Short mmCIF file of C-alpha atoms in Angstrom, two decimals:
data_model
loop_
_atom_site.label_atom_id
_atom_site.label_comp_id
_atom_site.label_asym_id
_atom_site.label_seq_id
_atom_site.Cartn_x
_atom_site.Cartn_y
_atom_site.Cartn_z
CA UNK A 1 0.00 0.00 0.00
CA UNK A 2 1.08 3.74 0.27
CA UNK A 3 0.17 6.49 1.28
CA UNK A 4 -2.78 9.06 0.54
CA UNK A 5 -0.59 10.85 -2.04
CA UNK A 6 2.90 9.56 -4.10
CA UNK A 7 4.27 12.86 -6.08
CA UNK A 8 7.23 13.24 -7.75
CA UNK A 9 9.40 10.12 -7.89
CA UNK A 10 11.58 7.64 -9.96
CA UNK A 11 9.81 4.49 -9.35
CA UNK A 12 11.48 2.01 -10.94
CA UNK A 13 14.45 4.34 -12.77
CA UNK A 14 17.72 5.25 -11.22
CA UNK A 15 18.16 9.26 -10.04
CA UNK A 16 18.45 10.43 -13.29
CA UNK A 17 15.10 9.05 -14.65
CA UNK A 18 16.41 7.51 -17.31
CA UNK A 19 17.88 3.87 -16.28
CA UNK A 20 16.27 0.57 -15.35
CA UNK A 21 16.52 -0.16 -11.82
CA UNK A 22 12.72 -1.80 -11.53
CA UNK A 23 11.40 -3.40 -8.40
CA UNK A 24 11.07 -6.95 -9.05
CA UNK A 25 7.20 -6.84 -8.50
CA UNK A 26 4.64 -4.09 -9.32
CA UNK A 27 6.08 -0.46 -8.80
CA UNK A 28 3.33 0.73 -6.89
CA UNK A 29 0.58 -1.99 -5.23
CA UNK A 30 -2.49 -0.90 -4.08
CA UNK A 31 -3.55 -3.86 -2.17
CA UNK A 32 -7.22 -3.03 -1.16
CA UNK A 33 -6.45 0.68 -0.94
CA UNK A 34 -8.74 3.51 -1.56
CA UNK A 35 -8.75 7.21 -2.26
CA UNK A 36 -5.21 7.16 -3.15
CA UNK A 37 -4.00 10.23 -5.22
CA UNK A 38 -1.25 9.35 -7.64
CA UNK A 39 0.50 11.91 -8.98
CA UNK A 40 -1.34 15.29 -10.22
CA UNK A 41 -1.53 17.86 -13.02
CA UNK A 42 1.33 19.72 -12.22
CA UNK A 43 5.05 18.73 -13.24
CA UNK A 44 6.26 18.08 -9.96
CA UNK A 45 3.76 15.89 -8.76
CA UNK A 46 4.45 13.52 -11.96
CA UNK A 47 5.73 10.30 -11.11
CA UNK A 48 7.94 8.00 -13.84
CA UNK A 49 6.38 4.63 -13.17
CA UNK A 50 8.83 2.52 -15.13
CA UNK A 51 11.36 -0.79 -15.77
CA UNK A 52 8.91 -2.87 -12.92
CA UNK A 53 9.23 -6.46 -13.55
CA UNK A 54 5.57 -6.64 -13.27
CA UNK A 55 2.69 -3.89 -13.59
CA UNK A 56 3.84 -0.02 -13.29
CA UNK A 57 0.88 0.23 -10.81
CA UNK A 58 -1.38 -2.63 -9.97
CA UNK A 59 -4.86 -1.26 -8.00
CA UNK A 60 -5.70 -4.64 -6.55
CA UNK A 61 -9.31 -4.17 -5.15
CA UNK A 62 -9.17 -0.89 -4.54
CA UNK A 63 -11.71 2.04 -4.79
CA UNK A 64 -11.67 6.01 -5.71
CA UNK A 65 -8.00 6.28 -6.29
CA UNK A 66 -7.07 8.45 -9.14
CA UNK A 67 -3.62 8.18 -10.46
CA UNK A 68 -3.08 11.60 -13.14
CA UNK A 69 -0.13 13.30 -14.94
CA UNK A 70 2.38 10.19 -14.20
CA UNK A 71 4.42 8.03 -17.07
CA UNK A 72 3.88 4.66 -17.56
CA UNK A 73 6.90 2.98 -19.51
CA UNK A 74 9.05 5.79 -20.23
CA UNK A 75 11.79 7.86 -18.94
CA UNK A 76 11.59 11.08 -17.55
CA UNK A 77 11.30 12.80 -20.98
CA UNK A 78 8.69 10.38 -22.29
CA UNK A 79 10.33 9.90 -25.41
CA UNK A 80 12.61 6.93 -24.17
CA UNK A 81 11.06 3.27 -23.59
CA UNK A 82 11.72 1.68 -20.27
CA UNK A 83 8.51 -0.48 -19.98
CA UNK A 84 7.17 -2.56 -16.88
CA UNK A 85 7.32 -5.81 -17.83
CA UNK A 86 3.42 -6.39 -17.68
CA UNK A 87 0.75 -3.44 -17.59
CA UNK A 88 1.09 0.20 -17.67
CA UNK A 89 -1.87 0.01 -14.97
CA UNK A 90 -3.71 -2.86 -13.78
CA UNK A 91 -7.23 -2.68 -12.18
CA UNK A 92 -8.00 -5.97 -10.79
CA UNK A 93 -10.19 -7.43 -8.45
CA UNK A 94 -9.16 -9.46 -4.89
CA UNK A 95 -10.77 -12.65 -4.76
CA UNK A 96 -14.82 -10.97 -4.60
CA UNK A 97 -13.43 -7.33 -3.51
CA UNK A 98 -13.78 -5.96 -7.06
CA UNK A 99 -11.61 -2.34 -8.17
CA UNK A 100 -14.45 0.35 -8.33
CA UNK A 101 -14.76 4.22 -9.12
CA UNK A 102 -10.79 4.16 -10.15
CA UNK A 103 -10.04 7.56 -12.16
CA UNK A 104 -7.35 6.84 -14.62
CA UNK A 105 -6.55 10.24 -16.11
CA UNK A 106 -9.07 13.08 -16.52
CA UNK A 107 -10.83 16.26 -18.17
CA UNK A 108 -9.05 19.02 -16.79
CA UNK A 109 -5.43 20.27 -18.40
CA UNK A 110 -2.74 17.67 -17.73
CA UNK A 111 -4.42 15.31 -15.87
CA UNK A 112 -3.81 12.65 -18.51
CA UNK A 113 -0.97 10.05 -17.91
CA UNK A 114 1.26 8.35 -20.66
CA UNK A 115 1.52 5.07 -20.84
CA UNK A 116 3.43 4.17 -23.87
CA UNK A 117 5.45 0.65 -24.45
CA UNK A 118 4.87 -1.48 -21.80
CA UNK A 119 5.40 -5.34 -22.41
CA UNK A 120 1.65 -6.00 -22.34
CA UNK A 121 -1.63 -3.87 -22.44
CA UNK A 122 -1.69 -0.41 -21.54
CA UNK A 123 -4.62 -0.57 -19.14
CA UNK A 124 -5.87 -3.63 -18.33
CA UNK A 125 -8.97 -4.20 -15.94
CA UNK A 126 -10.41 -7.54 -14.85
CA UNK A 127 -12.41 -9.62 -12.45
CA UNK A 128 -11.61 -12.27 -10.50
CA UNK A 129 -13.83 -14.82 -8.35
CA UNK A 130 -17.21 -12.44 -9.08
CA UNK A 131 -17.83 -10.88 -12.49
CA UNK A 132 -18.91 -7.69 -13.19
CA UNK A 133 -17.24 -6.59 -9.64
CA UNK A 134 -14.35 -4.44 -11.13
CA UNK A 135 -16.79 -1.99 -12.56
CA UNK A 136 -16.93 2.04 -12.68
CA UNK A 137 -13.44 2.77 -13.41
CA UNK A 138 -12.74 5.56 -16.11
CA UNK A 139 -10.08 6.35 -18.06
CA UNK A 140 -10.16 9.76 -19.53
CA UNK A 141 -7.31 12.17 -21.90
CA UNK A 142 -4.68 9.75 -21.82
CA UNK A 143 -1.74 9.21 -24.09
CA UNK A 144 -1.94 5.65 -24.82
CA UNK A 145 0.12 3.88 -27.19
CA UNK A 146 2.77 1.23 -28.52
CA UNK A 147 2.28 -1.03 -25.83
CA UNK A 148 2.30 -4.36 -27.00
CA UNK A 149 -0.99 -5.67 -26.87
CA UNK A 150 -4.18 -4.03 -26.05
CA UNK A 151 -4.39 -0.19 -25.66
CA UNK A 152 -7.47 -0.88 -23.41
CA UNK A 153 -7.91 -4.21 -22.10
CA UNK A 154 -11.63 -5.64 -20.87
CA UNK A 155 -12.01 -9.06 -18.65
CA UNK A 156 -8.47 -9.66 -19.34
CA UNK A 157 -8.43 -11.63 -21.86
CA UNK A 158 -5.82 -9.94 -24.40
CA UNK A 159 -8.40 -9.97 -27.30
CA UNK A 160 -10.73 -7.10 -28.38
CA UNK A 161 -14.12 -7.39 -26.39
CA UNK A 162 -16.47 -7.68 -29.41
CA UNK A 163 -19.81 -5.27 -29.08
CA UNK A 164 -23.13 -6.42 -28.49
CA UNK A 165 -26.39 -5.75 -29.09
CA UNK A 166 -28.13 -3.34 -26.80
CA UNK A 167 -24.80 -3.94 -24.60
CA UNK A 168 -26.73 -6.44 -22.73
CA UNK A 169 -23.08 -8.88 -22.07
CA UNK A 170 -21.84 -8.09 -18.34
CA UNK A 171 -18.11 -7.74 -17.05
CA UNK A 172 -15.53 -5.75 -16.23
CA UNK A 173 -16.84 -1.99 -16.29
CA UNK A 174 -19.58 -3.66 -17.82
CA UNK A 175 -17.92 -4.67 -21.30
CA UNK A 176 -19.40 -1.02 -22.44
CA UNK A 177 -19.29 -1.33 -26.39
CA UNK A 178 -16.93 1.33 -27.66
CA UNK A 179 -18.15 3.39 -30.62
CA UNK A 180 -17.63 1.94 -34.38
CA UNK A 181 -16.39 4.61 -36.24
CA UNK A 182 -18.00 5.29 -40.12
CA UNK A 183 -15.91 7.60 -41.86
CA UNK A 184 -13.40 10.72 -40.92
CA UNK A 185 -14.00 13.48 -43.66
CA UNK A 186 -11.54 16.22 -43.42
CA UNK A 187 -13.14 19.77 -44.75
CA UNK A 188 -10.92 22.61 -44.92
CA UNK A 189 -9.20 22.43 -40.87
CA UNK A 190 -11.67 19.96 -39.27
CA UNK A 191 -12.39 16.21 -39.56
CA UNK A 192 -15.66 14.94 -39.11
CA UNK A 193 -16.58 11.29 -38.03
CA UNK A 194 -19.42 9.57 -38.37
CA UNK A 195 -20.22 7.18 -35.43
CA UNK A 196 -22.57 4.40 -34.22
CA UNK A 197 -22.94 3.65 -30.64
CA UNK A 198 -24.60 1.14 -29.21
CA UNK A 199 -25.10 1.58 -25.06
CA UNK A 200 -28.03 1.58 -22.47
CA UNK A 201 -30.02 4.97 -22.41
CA UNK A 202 -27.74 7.61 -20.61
CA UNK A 203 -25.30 10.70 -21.46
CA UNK A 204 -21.63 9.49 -22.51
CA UNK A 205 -18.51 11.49 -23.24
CA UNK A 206 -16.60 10.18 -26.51
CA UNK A 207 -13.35 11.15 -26.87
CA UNK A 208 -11.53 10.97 -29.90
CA UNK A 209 -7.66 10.50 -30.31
CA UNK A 210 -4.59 10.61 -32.99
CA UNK A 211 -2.37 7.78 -33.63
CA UNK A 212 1.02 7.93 -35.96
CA UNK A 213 0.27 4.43 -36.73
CA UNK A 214 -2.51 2.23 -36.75
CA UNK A 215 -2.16 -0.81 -33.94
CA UNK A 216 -1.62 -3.81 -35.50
CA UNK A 217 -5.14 -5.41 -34.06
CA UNK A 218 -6.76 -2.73 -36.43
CA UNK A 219 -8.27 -1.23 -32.49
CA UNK A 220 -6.93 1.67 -31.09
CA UNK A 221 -4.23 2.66 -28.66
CA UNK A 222 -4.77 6.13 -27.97
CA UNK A 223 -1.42 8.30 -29.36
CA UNK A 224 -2.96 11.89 -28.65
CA UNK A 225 -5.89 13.26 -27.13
CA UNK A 226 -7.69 15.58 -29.51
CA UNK A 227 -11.16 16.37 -28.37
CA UNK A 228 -14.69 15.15 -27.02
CA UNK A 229 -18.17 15.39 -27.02
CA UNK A 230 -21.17 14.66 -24.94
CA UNK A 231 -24.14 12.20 -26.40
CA UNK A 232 -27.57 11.99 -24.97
CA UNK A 233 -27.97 7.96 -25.98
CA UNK A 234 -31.56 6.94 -26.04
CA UNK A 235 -31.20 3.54 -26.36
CA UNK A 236 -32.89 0.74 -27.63
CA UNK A 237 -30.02 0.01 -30.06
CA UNK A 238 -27.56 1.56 -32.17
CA UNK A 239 -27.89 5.31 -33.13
CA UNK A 240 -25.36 7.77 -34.83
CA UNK A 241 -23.56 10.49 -34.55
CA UNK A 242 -21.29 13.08 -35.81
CA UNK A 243 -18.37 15.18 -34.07
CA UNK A 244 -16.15 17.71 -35.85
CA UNK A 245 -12.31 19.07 -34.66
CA UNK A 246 -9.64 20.08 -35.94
CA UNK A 247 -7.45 17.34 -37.94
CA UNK A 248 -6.01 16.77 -41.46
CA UNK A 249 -5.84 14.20 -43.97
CA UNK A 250 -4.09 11.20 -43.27
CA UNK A 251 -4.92 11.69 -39.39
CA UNK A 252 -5.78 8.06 -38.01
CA UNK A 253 -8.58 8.23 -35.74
CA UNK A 254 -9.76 6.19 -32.60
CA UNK A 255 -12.50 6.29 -29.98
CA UNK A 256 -13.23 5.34 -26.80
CA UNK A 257 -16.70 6.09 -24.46
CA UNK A 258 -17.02 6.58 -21.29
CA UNK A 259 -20.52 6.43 -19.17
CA UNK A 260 -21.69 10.45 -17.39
CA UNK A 261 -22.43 9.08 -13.70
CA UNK A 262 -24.28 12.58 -13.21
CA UNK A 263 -26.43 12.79 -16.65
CA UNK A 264 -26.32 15.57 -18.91
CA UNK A 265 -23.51 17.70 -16.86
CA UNK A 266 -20.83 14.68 -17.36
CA UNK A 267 -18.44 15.82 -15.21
CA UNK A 268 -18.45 12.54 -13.03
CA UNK A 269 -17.84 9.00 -14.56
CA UNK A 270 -18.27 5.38 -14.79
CA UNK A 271 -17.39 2.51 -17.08
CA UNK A 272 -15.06 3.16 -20.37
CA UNK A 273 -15.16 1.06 -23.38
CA UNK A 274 -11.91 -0.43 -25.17
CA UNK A 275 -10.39 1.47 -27.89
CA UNK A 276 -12.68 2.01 -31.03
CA UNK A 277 -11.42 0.40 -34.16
CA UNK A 278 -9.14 3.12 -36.39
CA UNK A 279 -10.40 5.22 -39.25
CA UNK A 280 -8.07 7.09 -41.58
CA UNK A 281 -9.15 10.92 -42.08
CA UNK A 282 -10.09 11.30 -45.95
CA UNK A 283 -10.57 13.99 -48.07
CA UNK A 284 -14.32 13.82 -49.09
CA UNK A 285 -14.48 13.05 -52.73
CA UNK A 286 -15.52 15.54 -55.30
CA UNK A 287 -18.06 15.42 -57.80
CA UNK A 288 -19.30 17.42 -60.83
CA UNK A 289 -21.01 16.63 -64.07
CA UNK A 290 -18.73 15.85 -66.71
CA UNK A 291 -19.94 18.93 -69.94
CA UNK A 292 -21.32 22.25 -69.15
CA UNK A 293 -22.84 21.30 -72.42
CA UNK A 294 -24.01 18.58 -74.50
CA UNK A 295 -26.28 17.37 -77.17
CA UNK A 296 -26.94 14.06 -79.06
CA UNK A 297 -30.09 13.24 -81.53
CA UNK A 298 -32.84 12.36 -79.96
CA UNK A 299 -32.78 8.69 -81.75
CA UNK A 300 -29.86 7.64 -79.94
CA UNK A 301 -29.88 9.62 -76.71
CA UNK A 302 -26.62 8.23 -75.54
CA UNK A 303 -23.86 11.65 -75.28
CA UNK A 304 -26.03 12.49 -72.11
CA UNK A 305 -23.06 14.19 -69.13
CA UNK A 306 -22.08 11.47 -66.03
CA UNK A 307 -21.23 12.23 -63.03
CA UNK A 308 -17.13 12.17 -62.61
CA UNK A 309 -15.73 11.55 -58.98
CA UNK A 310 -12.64 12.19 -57.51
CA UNK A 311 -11.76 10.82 -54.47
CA UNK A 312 -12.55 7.54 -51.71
CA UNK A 313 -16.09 6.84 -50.68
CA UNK A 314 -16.15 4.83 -47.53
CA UNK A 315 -19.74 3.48 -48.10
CA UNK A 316 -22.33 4.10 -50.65
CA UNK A 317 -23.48 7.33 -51.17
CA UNK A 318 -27.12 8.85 -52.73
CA UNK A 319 -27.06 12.33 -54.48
CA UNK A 320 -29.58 13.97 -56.49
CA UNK A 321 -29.77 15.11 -60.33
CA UNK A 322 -32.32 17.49 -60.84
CA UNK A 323 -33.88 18.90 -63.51
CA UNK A 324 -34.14 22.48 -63.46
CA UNK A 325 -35.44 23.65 -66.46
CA UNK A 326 -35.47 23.65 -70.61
CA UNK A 327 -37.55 23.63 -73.37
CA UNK A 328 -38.21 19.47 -73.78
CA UNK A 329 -41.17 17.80 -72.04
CA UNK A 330 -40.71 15.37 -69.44
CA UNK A 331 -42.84 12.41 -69.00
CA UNK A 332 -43.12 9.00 -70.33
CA UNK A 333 -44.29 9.67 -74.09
CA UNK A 334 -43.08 12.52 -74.69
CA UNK A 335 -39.12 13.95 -74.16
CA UNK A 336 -37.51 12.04 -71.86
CA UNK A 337 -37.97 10.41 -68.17
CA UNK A 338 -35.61 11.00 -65.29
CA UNK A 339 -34.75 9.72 -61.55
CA UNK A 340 -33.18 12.58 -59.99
CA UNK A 341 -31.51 10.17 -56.87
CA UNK A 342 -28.50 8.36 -58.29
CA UNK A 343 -26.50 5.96 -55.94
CA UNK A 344 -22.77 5.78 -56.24
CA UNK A 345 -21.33 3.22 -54.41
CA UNK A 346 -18.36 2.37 -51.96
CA UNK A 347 -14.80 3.14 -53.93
CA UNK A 348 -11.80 4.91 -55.26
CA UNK A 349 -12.66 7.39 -57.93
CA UNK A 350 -9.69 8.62 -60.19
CA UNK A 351 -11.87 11.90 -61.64
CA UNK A 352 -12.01 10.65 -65.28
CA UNK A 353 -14.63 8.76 -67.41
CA UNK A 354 -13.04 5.57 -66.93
CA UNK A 355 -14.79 5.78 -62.88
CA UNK A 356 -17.87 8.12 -64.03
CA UNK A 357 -20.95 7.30 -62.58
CA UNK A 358 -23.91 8.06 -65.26
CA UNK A 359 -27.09 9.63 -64.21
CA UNK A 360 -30.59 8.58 -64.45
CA UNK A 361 -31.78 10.61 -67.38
CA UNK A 362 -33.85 8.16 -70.17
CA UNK A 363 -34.11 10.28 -73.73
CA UNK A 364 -37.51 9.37 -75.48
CA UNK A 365 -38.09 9.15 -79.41
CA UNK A 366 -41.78 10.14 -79.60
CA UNK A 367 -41.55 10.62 -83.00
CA UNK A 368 -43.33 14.28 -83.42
CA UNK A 369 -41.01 16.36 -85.79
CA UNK A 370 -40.00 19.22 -83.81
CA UNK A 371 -36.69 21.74 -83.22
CA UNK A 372 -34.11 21.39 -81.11
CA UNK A 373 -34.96 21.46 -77.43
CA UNK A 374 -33.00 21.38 -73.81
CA UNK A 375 -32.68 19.96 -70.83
CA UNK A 376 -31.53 21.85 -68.24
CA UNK A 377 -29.57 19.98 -65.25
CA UNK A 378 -28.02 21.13 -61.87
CA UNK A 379 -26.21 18.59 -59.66
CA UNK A 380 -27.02 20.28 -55.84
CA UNK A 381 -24.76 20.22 -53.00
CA UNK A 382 -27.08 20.85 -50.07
CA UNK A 383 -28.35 17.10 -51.00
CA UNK A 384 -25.36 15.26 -50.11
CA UNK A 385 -24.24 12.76 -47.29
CA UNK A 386 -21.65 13.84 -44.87
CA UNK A 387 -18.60 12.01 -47.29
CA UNK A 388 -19.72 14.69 -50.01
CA UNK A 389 -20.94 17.71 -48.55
CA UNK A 390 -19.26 20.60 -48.91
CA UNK A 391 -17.53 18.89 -51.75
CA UNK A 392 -19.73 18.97 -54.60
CA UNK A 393 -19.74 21.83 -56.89
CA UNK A 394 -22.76 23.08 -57.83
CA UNK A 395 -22.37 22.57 -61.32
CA UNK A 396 -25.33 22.60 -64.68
CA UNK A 397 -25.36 21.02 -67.60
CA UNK A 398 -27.58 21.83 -70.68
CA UNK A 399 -28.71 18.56 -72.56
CA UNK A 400 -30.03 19.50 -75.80
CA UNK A 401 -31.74 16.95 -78.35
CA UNK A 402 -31.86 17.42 -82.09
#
């Protein structure tokens, strides 16, 4: 056990904080110990937890202890891997005394801890004799990455904790489903991504992180904290949601949510998920009609404008081709029939004909001898999904049939 507060030290480095000298065991063991206060916000309450030959810190049992601003695996820099030979931090339950209402991390400025390249999972949390007992522990703004396995680890079992529907499974912190991420659509400074969540009715923080590299499992560690949002869930099953910051193309993106003990204020917390799988920040693709103008007898019909596409479409996506306008007459038996809705699906689009998607416009022979007459067309960008919006220029075509 220790104390109500540990600030400041080399646990597990020599002096300098920068050579192994780990204890042969867990660097710090909280053994049925509660409201414990491990290091703090500011830089002299940081402890290096580091070299152990078992877990950095293991909370065995213990409740309401909240361990902040420390490093996990590192040297005194951070940017120098000395890991503990097992977990960054272990919350694990003794015998039926489960680990409750832990705070790894938190909201305000530098509360977060690193815990980068330890031997086995970053944070790991698990039961013992009595599922479900090691429950209510969150872990909030954290730098969490290139440890070995798991990021987050549920139950202990070194594998991702698939989701479930309605979350209805029980375990450690409840085996909360994390969110599974859509799409990441970068638009001028911001990303936006598209998320399903599927959790029991309840107000949830999601916080959203930036990794270097994607983990190898294809499931987030947690490189760098880059902002959150609060969700009113209503349950009943999955529902989505959108959240915009600032990020750039290329950015690889993970989740993770956390349960708001107190409702809509969220400043108090519960369970948190695993690590979301990754999604790679795209550039939304961009689409315009192929001709400002064309024209083709009205016996063959065929010289009609497609739509060309540039860019990656994570899943399908409908637009709409309207028809604005012109002299012919619409209607089957007359001119020419159209669908405006056009459905482009999933893919990488290289902005030529040879990936053009063509539109839904039908040219009619009816036969009546007439002049030449026009069909005016306007591809709209207030009608597109999230992966095109703001990306499709607002272009017209004029059709015109001889």
């Amino acid at each position: 056990d220790v104390c109500s507060s540990d600030l400041g030290n080399y646990i597990g480095l020599d002096a300098g904080g920068t050579l192994d000298r780990g204890n042969s065991q867990e660097g710090i063991d909280l053994k049925l110990g509660s409201g414990n206060f491990i290091g703090g916000p500011a830089a002299g309450q940081r402890n290096i937890i580091s070299g152990n030959d078992s877990d950095g810190i293991e909370i065995d049992g213990g409740d309401n202890n909240v361990v902040q601003g420390n490093y996990f695996g590192t040297d005194f820099t951070g940017t120098i891997i000395v890991p503990n030979t097992r977990d960054g931090i272990d919350i694990n339950a003794d015998g039926a005394n489960g680990a409750t209402g832990n705070l790894i991390g938190g909201t305000a400025p530098n509360t977060g801890n690193l815990i980068r390249g330890n031997t086995l999972h970053g944070v790991q949390l698990r039961d013992e004799t009595t599922p479900g007992s090691t429950s209510g522990n969150a872990i909030l703004g954290n730098q969490i990455y290139e440890n070995a396995q798991l990021g987050i680890d549920l139950n202990g079992d070194d594998v991702v904790t698939a989701n479930d529907a309605l979350d209805a499974d029980t375990g450690t912190n409840t085996l909360l489903n994390f969110p599974l991420l859509n799409s990441a659509n970068v638009s001028g400074p911001n990303v936006t991504v598209d998320f399903n969540l599927d959790v029991p009715a309840g107000w949830y923080r999601i916080e959203f992180f930036r990794n270097t590299a994607a983990d190898p499992t294809n499931f987030g560690e947690g490189e760098t904290f880059v902002s959150s949002t609060n969700i009113n869930h209503p349950g009943g099953g999955s529902q989505t949601f959108n959240h915009s910051f600032a990020g750039s193309v290329g950015d690889i993106i993970t989740a993770t949510a956390t349960f708001c003990t107190d409702g809509a204020t969220c400043s108090a917390f519960g369970n948190t998920s695993e690590f979301s799988g990754f999604e790679t920040a795209l550039a939304p693709a961009l689409i315009e009609l192929s001709a400002a103008t064309a024209s083709d007898a009205e016996a063959t019909g065929g010289n009609k404008p497609v739509l060309l596409i540039n860019g990656t479409l994570t899943t399908a996506q409908t637009i709409e081709v309207n028809v604005t306008g012109g002299t012919a007459t619409p209607g089957a038996g007359n001119d020419f029939t159209n669908t405006a809705l056009v459905t482009i699906l999933a893919g990488t689009y290289d902005g030529t004909l040879g990936t053009a998607v063509p539109i839904n416009l039908t040219i009619l022979d009816d036969t009546v001898v007439e002049g030449d007459e026009t069909i005016d067309l306007q591809l709209r960008s207030e009608e597109h999904t999230s992966e095109l919006q703001s990306h499709v220029r607002i272009s017209y075509a004029v059709f015109c049939l001889k």
